[in-house]
XYZ file of C-alpha atoms in Angstrom:
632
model
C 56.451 142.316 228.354
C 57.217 140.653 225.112
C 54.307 139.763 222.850
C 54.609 135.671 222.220
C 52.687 133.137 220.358
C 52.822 129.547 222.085
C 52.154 125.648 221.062
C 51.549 124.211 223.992
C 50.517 120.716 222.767
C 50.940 118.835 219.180
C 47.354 117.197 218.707
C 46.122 118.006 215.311
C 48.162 115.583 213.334
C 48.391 116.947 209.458
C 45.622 119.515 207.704
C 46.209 119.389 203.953
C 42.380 119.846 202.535
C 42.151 123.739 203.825
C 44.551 126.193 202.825
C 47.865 126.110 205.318
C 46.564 129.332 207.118
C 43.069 127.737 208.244
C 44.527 125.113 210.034
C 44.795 124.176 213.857
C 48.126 126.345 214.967
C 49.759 123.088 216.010
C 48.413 121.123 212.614
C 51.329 120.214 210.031
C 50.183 121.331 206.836
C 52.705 118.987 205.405
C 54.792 116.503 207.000
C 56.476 112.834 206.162
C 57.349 110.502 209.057
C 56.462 113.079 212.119
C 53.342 112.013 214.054
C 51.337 113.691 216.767
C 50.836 111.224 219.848
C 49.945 112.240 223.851
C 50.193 116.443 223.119
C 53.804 115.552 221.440
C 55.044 115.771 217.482
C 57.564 112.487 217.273
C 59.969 111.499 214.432
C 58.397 108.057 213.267
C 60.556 104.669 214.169
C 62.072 103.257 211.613
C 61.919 99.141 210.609
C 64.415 96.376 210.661
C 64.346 93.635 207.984
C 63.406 90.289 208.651
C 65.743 87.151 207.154
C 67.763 87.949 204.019
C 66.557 90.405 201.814
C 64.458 89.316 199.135
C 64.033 89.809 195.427
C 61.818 92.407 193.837
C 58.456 91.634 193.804
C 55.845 91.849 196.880
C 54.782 89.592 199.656
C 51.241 88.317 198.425
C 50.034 87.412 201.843
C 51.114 87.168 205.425
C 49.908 86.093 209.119
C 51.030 84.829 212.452
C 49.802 81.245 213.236
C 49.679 80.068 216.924
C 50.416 76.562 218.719
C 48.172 75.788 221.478
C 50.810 77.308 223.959
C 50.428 80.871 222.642
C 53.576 80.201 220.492
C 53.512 82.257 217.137
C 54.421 80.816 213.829
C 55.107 83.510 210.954
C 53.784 82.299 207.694
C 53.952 84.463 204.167
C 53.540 83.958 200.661
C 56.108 85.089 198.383
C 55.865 84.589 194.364
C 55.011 80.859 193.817
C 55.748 79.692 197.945
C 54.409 79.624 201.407
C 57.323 79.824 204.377
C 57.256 80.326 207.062
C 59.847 81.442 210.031
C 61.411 78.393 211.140
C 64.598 80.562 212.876
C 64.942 82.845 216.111
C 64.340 86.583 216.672
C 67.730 86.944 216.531
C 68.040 84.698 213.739
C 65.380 84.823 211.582
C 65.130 81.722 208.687
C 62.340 81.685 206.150
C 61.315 77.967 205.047
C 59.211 76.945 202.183
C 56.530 74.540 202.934
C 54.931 74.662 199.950
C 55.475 75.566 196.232
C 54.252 75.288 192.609
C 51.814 78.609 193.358
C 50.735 80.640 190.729
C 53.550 83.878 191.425
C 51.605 87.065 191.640
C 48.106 85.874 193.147
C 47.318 86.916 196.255
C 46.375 84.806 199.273
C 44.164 84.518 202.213
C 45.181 83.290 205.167
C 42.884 82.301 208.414
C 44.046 80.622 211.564
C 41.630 77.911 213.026
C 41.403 76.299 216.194
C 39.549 73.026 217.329
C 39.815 69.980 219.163
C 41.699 68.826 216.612
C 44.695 71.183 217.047
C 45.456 75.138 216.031
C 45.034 75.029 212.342
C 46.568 77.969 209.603
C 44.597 77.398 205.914
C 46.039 79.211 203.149
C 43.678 79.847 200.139
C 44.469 81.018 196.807
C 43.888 80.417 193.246
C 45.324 77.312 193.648
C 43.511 75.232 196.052
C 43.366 75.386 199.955
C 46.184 73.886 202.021
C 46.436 73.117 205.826
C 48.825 73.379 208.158
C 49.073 72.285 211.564
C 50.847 75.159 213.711
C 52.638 72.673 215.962
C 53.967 70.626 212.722
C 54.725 73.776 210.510
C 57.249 72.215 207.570
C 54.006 69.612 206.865
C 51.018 70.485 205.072
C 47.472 68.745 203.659
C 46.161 70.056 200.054
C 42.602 69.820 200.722
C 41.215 71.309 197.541
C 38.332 68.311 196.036
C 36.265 70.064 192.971
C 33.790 67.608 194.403
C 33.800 69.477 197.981
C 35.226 72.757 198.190
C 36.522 75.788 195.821
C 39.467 77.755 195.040
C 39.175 81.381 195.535
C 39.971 83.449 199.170
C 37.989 82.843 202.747
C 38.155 83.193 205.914
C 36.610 81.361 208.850
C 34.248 82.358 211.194
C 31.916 80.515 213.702
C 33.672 77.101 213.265
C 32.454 77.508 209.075
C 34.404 78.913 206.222
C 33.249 81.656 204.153
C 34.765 81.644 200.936
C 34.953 84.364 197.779
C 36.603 85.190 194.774
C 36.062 82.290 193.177
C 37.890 82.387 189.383
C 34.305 80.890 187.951
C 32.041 83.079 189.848
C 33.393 86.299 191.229
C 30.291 87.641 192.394
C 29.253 84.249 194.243
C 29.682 84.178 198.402
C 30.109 80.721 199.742
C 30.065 78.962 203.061
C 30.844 75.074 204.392
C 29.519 72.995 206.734
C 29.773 74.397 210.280
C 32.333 72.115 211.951
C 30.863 71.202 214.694
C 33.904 69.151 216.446
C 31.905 66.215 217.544
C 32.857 62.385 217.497
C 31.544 60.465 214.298
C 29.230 58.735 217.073
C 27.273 61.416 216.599
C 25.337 62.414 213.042
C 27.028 65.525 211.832
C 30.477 64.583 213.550
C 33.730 64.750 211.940
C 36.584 62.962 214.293
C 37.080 59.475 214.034
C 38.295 57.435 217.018
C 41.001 54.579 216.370
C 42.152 52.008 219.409
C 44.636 49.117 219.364
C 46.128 50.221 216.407
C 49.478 48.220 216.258
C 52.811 50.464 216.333
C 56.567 49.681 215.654
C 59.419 49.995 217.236
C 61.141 53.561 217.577
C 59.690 54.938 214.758
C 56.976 54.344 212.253
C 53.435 56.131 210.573
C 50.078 55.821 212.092
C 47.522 53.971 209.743
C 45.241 57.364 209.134
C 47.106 58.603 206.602
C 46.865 55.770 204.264
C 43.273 56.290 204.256
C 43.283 59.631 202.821
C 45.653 62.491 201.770
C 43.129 64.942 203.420
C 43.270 63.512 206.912
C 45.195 64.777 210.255
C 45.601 63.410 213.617
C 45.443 64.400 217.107
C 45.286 63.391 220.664
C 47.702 60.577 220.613
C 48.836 57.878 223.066
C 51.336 54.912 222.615
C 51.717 52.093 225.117
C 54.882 49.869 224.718
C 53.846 46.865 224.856
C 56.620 45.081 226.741
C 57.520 47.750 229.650
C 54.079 49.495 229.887
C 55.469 53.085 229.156
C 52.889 55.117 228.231
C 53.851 58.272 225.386
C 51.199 60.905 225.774
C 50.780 64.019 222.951
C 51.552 67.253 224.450
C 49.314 68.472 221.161
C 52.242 70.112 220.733
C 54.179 67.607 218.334
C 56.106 66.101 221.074
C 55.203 62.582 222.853
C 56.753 62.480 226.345
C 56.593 58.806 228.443
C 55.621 57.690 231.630
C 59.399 56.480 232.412
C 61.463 58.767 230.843
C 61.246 58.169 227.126
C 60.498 61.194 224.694
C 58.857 61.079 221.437
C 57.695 63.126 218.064
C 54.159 63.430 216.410
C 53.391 65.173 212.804
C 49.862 65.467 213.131
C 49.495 66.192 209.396
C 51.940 62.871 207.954
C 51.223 60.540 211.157
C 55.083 59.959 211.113
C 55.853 59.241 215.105
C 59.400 58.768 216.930
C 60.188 57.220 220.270
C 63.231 56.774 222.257
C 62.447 53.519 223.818
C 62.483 50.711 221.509
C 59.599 48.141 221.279
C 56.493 47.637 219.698
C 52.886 48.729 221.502
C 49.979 49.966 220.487
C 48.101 53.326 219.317
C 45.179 55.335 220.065
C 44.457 58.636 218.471
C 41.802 60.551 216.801
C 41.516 61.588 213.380
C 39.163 64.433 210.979
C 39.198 64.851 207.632
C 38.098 68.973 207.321
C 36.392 68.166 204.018
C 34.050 65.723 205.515
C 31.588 67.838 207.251
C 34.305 70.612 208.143
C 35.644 73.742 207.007
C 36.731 72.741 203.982
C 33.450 70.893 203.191
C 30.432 73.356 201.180
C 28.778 69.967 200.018
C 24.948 70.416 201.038
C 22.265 67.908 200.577
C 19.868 68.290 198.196
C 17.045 69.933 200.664
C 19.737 71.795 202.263
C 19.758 71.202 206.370
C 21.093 74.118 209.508
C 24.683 73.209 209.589
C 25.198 72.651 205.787
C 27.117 74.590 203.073
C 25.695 77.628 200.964
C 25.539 79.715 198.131
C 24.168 82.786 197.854
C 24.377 85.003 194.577
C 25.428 88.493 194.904
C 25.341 89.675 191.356
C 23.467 93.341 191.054
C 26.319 95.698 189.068
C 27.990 92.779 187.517
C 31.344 94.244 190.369
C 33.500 90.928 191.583
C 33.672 90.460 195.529
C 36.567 92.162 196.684
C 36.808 91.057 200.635
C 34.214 89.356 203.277
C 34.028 91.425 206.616
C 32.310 90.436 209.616
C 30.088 93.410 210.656
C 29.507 95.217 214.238
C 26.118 93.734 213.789
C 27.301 89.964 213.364
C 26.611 89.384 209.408
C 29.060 89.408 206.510
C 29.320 92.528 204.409
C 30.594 91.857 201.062
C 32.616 94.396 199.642
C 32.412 95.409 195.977
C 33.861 97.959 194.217
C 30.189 99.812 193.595
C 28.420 98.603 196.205
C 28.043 96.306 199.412
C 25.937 93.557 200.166
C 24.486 91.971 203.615
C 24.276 88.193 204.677
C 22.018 87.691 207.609
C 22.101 84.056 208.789
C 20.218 83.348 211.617
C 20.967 82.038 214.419
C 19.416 78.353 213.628
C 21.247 78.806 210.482
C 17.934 77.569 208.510
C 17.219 80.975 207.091
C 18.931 83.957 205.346
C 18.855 87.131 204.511
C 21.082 88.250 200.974
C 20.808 92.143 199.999
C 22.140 94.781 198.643
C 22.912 96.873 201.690
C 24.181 100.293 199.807
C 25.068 100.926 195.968
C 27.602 103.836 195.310
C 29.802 102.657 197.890
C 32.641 100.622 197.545
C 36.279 99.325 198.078
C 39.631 98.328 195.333
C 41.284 95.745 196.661
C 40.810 92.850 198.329
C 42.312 94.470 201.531
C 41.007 98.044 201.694
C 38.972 97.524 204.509
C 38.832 96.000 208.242
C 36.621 94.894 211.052
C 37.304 96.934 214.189
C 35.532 97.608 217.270
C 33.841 100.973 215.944
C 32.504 99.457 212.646
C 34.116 98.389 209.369
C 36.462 100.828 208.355
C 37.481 100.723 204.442
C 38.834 103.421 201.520
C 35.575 104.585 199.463
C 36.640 104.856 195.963
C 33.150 104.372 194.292
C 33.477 107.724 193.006
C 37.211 107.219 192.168
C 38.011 111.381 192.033
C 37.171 111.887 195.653
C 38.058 108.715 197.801
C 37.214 108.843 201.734
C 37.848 106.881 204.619
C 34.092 105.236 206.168
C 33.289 103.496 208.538
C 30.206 101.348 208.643
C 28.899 101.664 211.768
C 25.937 101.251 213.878
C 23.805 104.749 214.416
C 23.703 106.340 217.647
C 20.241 106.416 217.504
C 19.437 102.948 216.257
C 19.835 99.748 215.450
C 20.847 100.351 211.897
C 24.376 100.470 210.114
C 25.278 103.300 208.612
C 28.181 104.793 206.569
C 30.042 108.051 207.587
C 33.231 109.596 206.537
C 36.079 109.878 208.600
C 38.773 112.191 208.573
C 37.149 115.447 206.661
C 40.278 117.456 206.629
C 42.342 115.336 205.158
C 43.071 115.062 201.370
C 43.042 111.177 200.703
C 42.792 112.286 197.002
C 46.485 112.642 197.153
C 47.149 109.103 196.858
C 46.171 105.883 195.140
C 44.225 103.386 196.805
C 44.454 100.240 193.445
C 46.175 98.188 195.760
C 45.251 99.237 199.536
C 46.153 97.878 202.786
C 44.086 98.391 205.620
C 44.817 97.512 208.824
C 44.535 98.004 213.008
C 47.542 98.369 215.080
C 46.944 100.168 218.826
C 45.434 102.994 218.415
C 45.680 103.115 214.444
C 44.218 102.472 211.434
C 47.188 102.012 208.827
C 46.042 102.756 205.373
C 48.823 101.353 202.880
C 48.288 103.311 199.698
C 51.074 105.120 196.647
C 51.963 108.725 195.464
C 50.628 109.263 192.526
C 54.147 109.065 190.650
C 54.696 105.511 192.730
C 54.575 102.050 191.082
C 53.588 100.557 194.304
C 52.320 101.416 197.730
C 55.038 103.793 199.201
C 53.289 105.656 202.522
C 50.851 103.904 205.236
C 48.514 106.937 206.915
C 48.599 106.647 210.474
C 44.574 107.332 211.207
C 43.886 107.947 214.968
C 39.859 107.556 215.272
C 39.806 108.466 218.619
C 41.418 111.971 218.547
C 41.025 112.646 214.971
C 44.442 112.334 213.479
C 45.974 111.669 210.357
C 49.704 111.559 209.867
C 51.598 110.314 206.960
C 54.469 108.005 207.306
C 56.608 106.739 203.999
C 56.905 103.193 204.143
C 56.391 100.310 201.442
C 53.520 97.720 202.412
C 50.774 95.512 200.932
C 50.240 93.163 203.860
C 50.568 93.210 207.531
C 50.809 90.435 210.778
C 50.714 91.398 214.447
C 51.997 89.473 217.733
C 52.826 90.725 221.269
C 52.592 94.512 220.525
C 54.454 94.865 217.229
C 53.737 95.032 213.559
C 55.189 93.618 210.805
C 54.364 93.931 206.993
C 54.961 92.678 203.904
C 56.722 94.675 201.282
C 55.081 95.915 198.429
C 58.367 96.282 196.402
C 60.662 92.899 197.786
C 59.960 89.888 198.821
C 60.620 91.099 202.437
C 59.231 91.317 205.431
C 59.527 94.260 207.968
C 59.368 94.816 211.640
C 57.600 98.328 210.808
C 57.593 101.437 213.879
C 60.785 99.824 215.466
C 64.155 100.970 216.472
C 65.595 104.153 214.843
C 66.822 103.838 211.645
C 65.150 102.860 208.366
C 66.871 99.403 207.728
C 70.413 101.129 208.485
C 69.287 104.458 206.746
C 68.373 107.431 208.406
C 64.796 107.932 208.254
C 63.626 110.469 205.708
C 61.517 113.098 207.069
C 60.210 116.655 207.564
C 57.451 118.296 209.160
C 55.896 122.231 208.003
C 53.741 123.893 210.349
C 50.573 126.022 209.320
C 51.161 129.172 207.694
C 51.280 131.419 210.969
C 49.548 134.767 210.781
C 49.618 135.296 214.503
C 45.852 136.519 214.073
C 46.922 139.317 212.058
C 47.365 140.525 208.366
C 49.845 143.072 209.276
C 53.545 142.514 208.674
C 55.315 141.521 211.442
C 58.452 140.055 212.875
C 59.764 138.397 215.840
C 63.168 137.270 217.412
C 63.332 133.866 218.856
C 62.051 130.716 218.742
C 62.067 128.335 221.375
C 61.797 124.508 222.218
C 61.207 121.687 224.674
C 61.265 118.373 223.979
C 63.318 115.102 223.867
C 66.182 113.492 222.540
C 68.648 110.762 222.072
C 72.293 111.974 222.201
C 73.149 110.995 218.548
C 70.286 112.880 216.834
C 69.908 115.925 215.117
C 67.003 118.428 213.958
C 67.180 120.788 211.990
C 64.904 123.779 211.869
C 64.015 126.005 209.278
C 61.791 128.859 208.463
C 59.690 129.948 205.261
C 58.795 133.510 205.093
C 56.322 133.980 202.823
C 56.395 130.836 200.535
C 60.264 132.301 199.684
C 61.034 129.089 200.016
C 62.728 127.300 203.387
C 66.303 128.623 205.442
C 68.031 126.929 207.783
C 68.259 129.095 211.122
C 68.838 126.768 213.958
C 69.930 122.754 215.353
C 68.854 120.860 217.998
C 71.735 118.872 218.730
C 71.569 115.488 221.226
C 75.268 116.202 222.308
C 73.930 120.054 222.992
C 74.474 121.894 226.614
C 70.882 122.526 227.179
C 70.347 119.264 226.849
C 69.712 117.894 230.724
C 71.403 114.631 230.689
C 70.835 114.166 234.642
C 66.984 113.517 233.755
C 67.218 110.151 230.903
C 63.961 108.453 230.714
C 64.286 104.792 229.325
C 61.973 103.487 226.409
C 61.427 100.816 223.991
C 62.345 100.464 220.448
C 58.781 100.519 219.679
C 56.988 103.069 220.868
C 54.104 104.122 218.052
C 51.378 102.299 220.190
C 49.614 103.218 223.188
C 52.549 103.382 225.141
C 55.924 104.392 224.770
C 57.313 103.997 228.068
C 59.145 100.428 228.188
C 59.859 97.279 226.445
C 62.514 94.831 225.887
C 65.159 97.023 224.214
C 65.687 99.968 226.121
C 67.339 103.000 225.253
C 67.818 106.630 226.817
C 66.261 109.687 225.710
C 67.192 113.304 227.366
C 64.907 116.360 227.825
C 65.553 119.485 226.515
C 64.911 122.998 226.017
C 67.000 125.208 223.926
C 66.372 129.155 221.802
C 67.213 130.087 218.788
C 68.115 133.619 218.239
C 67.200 134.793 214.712
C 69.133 137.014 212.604
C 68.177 139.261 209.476
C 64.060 138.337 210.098
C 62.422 140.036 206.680
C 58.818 141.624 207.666
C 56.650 138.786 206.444
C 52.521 138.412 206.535
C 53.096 134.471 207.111
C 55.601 131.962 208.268
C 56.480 128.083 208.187
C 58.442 126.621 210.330
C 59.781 123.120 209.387
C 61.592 120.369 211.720
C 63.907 117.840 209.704
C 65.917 114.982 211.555
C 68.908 114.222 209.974
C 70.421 111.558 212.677
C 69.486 108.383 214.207
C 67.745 108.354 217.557
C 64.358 109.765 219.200
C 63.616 113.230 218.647
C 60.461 114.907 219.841
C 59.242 118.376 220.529
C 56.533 118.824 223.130
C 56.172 122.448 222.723
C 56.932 125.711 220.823
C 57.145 129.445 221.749
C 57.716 132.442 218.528
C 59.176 135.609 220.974
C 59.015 138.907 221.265
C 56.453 139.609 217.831
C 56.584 143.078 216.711
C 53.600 144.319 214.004
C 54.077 146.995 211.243
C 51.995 148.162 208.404
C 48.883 147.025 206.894
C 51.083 145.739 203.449
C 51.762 142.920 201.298
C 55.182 141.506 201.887
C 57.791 143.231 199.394
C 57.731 140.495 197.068
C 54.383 140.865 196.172
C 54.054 144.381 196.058
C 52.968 145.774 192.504
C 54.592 148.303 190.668
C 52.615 151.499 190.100
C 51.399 152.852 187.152
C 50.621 149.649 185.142
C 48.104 149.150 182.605
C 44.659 147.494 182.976
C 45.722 144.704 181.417
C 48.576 143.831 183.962
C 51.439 143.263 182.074
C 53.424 146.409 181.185
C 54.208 149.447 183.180
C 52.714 152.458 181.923
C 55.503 155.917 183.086
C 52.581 158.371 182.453
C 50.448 158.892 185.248
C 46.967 156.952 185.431
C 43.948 158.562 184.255
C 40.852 158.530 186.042
């Protein structure tokens, strides 16, 4: 019975802290756009390019807005504009909303949703805009020295928390808590109107000549002469009771009908810096429900990013150390502290809220970053720090302008080479089976809706649909994947005669395998070919184009994959102490291998391979051979 070595699952994901030889046996000890997912190693999907290409630069910040109906609206900021996607999936058409931004600052973006309508507010350097999701191309410029700042934010708990601020970067702010109520009552912020007279066909409600910061909502036209009543679908659209159809921008107050004659209009409007979001005006005692400032100064380190902690107060991330904001629950009292010192994050995106803890990149102690997560102890109440990921190297890249994200089961971690300009490979980090693969793709922000990802470049002013399709924006996708140096439990030499493979394919895609024996660097010895005759094309199994999440089995674009198993019989195998074995794709398509058998090992003597055996007779010091025989 031959003596043979199997991989029965791919789990381990890539091991490149410990030398290659004391790593899992399925572990890559190097690998580029291969990940390990449900016991299988899979060639990474690839990303398709959203609109036109754009010019070099980066996207400087990104989200998906949503219209009451669950409709998505892609918004972006690109050098000195804000688009969004005003086109198709099939068609994708960036529009700029608005411009005159300063170029290269980055923004934040936060979607808000009231009474009033689903709201996406943009904050930069510049001011703070808003935009009305169902009225995209229109926009309010709510920035008011006398009521709000410039800076970033984002809003929680109906109040904006805001950071970042160019006059005081160590300074955390918050605004009144909006608390979507009728002027009627004492802290409300909607204003009723009735009877307001309207025009024929077309015409502006009276709001907006009030104020530039105002919007409308909830509006209803009566024509005065046939009775038709125009109700708002809060969705920009007026439809009447007899047939006639109708336009609202809830941001300009500009409304259309199709029946001509003049009626009347009632609507509500707010004004978001008058005891809103945008409001962090408090009275002089300050009262629950007002705006705040707390100081957050210790170290001198600017704020780099606000996150929203398993515990329900805001961590503020520094670049030595993290502070804690406790508000309580009447929102009367607080509690502002240092939470740790020698902790601490780069960028303003280098860490997330997920539903394990706060995960960020530590780079406090900028020689040996490491993935933590703040999260609560076991055995407590209490949040604690604690490193993720111990066998991987995250010293091999760059973290000065990190992107961390969720998607599925992940946490992405944009971050460069060391050689790179910008961020060139996102780390696919699987918390719950202890993963890490590397995948080379350009990123610096990211957006999610219905199951797919999509990031900003960190290179162009592009946007990607990243882990879709098969090809790498028409390339193929550049990869590899090396195994663990193999030892097969043994220092002996030793050699074996076949390798063998199941997995799956798609027809048009090829792998290449190849084998290092003894670091002598890597040969080709075998293909695994989608057109080949082991390959059982009476068993296809449909899937989606994107297939990194939690499932792979599906979705909207399908395509067929094939099983496989095939051998490779090797020829001229040198007697080696270690060997590599490395899988390369070099088509378009799926490609997966589920498992791996090395056949038929034989074992020989207790040597070094031949090309590290010494010559005899040389001298103490190393370097020359000494002919005469040794002395002892």
């Amino acid at each position: 019975m031959a003596n043979n070595q199997a991989i029965d699952l791919f789990k381990s994901g890539v091991h490149n802290l410990l030398d290659d030889e004391n790593v899992p046996q399925d572990a890559a000890s190097a690998a580029l756009n291969w990940y390990d997912q449900d016991g299988r190693t899979i060639l990474v999907p690839g990303k398709l390019r959203i609109g036109a290409e754009g010019i070099a630069g980066s996207v400087t910040g990104e989200i998906f807005g949503y219209k009451i109906n669950g409709t998505q609206v892609h918004w972006r900021k690109i050098g000195a504009t804000i688009q969004y996607n005003s086109g198709t999936a099939a068609a994708p058409v960036w529009t700029t909303v608005i411009s005159g931004l300063t170029s290269s600052a980055d923004y934040s973006f936060s979607n808000y949703s009231s009474l009033a309508g689903s709201f996406t507010f943009a904050v930069g350097v510049d001011g703070i805009y808003k935009m009305n999701n169902a009225n995209p191309g229109s926009f309010n410029t709510m920035y008011d020295s006398t009521k709000n700042f410039k800076g970033k934010a984002i809003i929680d708990k109906g109040r904006m928390i805001l950071w970042d601020r160019p006059e005081d970067k160590t300074g955390l702010y918050g605004s009144w808590i909006d608390t979507q109520e009728a002027v009627s009552g004492s802290l409300g912020v909607y204003t009723a109107v009735s009877g307001e007279a309207t025009t024929s066909l077309a015409g502006t409600l009276a709001f907006k000549a009030g104020g530039a910061t105002r919007n409308c909502f909830g509006v209803t036209i009566t024509l005065t002469g046939t009775g038709e009543v125009y109700r708002d679908s809060y969705l920009g659209t007026l439809t009447g009771s007899l047939g006639g159809t109708g336009t609202i921008n809830y941001i300009t107050g500009a409304y259309t009908l199709s029946n001509a004659g003049v009626g009347t209009a009632a609507y509500q409007w707010e004004n978001s810096n008058l005891r809103g979001v945008t409001d962090f005006g408090k009275s002089a005692t300050r009262a629950a429900g007002q705006g705040f400032q707390f100081p957050q100064d210790e170290g001198g380190d600017a704020i780099q990013t606000i996150i929203n902690g398993p515990d329900g107060v805001y961590y503020s991330m520094k670049k030595q150390s993290v502070y804690r904001l406790a508000l309580e629950a009447t929102d009367t009292n607080a509690t502002n502290e240092v939470f740790r010192k020698n902790i601490g994050v780069p960028s303003y995106r280098s860490s997330i809220s997920t539903g394990k803890g706060i995960v960020f990149i530590n780079t406090a102690n900028p020689s040996k970053p490491e993935l933590t997560i703040l999260q609560k102890n076991a055995v407590g109440d209490s949040v604690e720090p604690f490193t993720l990921f111990p066998h991987f190297k995250f010293a091999n890249y760059v973290y000065d302008d990190c992107m961390i994200d969720t998607f599925e089961r992940y946490i992405l971690v944009a971050c460069k080479t060391p050689s790179a300009t910008a961020n060139d490979t996102i780390l696919l980090c699987d918390l719950s089976n202890n993963t890490v693969d590397i995948t080379g793709y350009n990123a610096r922000t990211s957006a999610q809706t219905n199951g797919l990802l999509y990031v900003g470049s960190s290179v162009s002013q592009t946007v990607y649909n990243l882990y879709s399709g098969f090809d790498d924006d028409g390339y193929t996708i550049n990869n590899y994947r090396d195994s663990r140096g193999e030892l097969y439990g043994t220092e002996v030499l030793k050699k074996f005669r076949k390798l063998r493979f199941r997995g799956s394919i798609a027809p048009d895609q090829v792998c290449e395998i190849y084998i290092n024996y003894d670091n002598a660097g890597f040969q080709l010895v075998g293909t695994i070919v989608g057109s080949g005759s082991y390959v059982d094309y009476t068993s296809p199994q449909s899937i989606g184009s994107n297939f990194i999440g939690s499932s792979q089995v599906g979705g909207d674009d399908l395509t067929n994959i094939y099983p496989f198993q095939m051998e490779i019989r090797l020829k001229k195998v040198p007697k080696f102490r270690t060997r590599k074995i490395r899988f390369k794709a070099t088509g378009v398509g799926y490609m997966s291998i589920e498992s791996q058998l090395d056949w038929d090992i034989s074992t020989y003597q207790d040597k070094l391979p031949s090309q590290y055996r010494q010559k005899q007779n040389v001298n103490l010091a190393g370097t020359t051979t000494d002919n005469a025989a040794p002395e002892f």
